[in-house]
PDB file of C-alpha atoms in Angstrom:
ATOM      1  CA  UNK A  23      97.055  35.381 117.716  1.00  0.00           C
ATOM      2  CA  UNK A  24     100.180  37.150 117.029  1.00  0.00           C
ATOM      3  CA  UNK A  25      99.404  41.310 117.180  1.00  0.00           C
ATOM      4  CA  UNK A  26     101.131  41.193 113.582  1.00  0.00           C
ATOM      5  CA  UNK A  27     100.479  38.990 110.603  1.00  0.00           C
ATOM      6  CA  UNK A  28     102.731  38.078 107.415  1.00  0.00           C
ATOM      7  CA  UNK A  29     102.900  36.646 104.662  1.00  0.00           C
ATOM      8  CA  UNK A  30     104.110  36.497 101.186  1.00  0.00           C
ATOM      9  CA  UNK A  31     107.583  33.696 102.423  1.00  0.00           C
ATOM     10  CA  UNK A  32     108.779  31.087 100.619  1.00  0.00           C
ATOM     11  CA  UNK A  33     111.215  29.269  98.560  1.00  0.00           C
ATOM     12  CA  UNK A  34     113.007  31.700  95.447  1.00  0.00           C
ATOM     13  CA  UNK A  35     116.174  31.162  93.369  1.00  0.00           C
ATOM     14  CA  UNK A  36     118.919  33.672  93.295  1.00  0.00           C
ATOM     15  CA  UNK A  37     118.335  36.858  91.411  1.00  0.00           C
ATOM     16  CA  UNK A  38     114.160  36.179  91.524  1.00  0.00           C
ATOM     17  CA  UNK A  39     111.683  39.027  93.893  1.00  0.00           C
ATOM     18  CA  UNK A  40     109.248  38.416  96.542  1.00  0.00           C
ATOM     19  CA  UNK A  41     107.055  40.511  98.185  1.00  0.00           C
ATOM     20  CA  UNK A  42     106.066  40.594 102.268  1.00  0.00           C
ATOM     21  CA  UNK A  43     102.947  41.868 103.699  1.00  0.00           C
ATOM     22  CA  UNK A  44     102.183  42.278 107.050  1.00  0.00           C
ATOM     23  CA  UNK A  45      98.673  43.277 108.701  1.00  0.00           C
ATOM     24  CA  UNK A  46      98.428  44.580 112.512  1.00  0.00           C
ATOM     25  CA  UNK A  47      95.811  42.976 114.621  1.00  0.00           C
ATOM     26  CA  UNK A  48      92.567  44.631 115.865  1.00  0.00           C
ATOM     27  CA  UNK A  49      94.202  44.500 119.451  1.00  0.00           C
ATOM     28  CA  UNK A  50      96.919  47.490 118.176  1.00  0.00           C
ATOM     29  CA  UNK A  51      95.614  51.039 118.011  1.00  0.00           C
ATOM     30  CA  UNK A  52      98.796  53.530 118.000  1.00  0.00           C
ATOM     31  CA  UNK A  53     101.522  52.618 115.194  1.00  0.00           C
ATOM     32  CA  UNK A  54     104.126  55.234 114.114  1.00  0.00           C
ATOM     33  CA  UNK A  55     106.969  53.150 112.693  1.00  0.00           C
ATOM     34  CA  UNK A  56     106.602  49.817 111.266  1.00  0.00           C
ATOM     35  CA  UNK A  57     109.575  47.818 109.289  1.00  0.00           C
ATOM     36  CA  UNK A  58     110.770  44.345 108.969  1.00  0.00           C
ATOM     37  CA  UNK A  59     113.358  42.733 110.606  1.00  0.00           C
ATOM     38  CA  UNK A  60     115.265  39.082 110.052  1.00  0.00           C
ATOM     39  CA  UNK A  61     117.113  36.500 111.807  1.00  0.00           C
ATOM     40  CA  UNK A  62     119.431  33.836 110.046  1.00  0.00           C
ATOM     41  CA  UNK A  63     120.619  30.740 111.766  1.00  0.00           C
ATOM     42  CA  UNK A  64     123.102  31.025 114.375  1.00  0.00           C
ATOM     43  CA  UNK A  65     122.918  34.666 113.523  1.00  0.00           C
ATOM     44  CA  UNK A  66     121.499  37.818 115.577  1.00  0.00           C
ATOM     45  CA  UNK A  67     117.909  39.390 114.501  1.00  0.00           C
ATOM     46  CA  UNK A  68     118.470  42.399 112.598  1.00  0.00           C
ATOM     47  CA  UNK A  69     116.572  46.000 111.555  1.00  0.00           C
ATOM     48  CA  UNK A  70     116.056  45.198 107.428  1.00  0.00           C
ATOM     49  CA  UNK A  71     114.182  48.173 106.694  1.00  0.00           C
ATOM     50  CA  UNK A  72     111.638  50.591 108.933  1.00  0.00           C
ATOM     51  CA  UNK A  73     109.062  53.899 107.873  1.00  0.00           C
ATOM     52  CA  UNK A  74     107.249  55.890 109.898  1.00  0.00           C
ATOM     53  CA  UNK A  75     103.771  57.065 109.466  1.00  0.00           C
ATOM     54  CA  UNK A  76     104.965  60.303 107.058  1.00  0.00           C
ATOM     55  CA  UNK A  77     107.253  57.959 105.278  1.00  0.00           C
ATOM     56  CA  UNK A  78     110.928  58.702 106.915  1.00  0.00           C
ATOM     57  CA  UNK A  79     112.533  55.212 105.545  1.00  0.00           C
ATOM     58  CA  UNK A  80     115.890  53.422 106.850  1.00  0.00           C
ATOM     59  CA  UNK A  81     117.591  50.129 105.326  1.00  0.00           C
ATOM     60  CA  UNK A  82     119.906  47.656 106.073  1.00  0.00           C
ATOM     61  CA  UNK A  83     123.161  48.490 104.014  1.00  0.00           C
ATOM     62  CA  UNK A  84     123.266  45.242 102.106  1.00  0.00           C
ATOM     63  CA  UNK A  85     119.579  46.018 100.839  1.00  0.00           C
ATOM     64  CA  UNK A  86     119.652  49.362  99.979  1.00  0.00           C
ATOM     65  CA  UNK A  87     118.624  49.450  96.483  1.00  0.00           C
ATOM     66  CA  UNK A  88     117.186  45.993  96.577  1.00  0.00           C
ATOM     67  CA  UNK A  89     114.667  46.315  98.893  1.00  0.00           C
ATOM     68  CA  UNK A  90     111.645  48.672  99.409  1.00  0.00           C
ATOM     69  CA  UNK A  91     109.137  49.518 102.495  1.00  0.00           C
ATOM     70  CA  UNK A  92     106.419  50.833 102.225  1.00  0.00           C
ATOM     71  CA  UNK A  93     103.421  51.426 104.058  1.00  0.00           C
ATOM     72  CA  UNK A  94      99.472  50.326 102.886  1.00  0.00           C
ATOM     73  CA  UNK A  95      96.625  52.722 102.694  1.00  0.00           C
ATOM     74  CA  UNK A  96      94.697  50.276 105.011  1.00  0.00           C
ATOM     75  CA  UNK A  97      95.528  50.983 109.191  1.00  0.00           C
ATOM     76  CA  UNK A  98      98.590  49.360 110.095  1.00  0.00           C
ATOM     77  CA  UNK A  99     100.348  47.358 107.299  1.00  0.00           C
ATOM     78  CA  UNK A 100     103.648  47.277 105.985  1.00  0.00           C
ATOM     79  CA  UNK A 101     104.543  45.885 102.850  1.00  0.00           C
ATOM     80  CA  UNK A 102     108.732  44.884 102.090  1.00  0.00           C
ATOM     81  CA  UNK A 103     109.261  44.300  97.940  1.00  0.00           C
ATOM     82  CA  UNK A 104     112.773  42.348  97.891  1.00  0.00           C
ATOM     83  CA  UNK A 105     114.262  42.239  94.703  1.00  0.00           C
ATOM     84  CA  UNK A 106     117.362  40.857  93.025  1.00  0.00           C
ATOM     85  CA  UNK A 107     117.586  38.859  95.962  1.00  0.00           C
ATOM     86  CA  UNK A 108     120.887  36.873  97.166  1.00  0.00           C
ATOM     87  CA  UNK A 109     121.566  33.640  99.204  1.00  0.00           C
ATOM     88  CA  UNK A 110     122.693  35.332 102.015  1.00  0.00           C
ATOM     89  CA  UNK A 111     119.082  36.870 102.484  1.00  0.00           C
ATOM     90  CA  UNK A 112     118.038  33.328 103.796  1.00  0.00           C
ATOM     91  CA  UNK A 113     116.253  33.866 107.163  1.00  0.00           C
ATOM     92  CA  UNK A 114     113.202  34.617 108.868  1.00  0.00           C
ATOM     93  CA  UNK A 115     111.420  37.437 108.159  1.00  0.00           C
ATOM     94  CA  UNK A 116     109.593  39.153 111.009  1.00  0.00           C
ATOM     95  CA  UNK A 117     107.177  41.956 110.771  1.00  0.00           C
ATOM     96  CA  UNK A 118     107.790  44.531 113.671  1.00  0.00           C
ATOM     97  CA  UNK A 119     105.811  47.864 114.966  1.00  0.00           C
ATOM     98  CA  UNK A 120     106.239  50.347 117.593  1.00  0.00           C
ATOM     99  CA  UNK A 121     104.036  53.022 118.865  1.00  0.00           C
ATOM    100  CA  UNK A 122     107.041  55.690 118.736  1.00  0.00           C
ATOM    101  CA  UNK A 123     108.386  58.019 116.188  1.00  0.00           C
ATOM    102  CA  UNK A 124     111.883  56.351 115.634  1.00  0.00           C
ATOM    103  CA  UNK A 125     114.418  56.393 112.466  1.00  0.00           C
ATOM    104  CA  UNK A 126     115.609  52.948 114.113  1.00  0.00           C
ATOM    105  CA  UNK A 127     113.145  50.259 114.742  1.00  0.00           C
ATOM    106  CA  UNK A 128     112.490  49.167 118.346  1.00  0.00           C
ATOM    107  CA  UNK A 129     109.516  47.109 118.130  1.00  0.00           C
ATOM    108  CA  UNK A 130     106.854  46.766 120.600  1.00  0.00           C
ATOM    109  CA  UNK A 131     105.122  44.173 118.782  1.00  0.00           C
ATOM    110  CA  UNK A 132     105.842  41.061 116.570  1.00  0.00           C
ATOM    111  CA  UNK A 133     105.165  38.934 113.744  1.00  0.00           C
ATOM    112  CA  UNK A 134     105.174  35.286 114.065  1.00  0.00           C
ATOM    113  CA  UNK A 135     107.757  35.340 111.272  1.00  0.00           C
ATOM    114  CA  UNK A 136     107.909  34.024 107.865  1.00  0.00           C
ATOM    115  CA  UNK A 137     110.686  31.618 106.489  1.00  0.00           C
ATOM    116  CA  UNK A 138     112.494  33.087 102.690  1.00  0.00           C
ATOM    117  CA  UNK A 139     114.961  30.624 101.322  1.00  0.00           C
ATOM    118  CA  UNK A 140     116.940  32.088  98.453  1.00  0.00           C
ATOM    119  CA  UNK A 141     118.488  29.033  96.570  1.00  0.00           C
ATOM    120  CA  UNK A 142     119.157  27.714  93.045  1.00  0.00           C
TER     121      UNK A 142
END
């Protein structure tokens, strides 16, 4: 089993929310920073949004204002509420954690990933 677990993908029209949760395994025991990142085809993975355990937030330029992380009152979940979403966000979505204090994302662990497909 992957060490991180989403879900919440699918298949959404232009302009329409979805909402991604992801749920650490009982193998992880030290998270600070948590975040989501995605990969499109034929395009590099990259950071969509991150927080760290008091909250410290960073986003992906084209999502700021669109998108929101947050982290769940359970031990090692992340949560990513995409709204007035766009065509280009098609990719997979991939849950991501580190045991270090960092405003940018390095993960340590992974999701198995979760497809979004933003079309009309």
């Amino acid at each position: 089993q992957a060490p991180l677990v989403e879900s919440g993908g699918g298949l959404v029209q232009p302009g329409q929310s979805l909402r991604l949760s992801c749920a650490g395994s009982g193998g992880i025991f030290t998270i600070n920073t948590m975040g989501w990142y995605r990969q499109a085809p034929g395009e590099q993975r990259e950071l969509v949004a991150s927080i760290t355990n008091d909250g410290r937030t960073k986003y992906l330029d084209s999502v700021k204002g669109r998108f929101t992380v947050s982290r769940g009152d359970a031990k090692n979940t992340v949560y990513l509420q995409m709204n007035s979403l766009k065509p280009e966000g098609t990719a997979v979505y991939y849950c991501a954690a580190s045991p270090h204090y960092s405003d940018y994302l390095i993960p340590d662990y992974w999701g198995q990933g979760t497809q979004i497909t933003v079309s009309s």
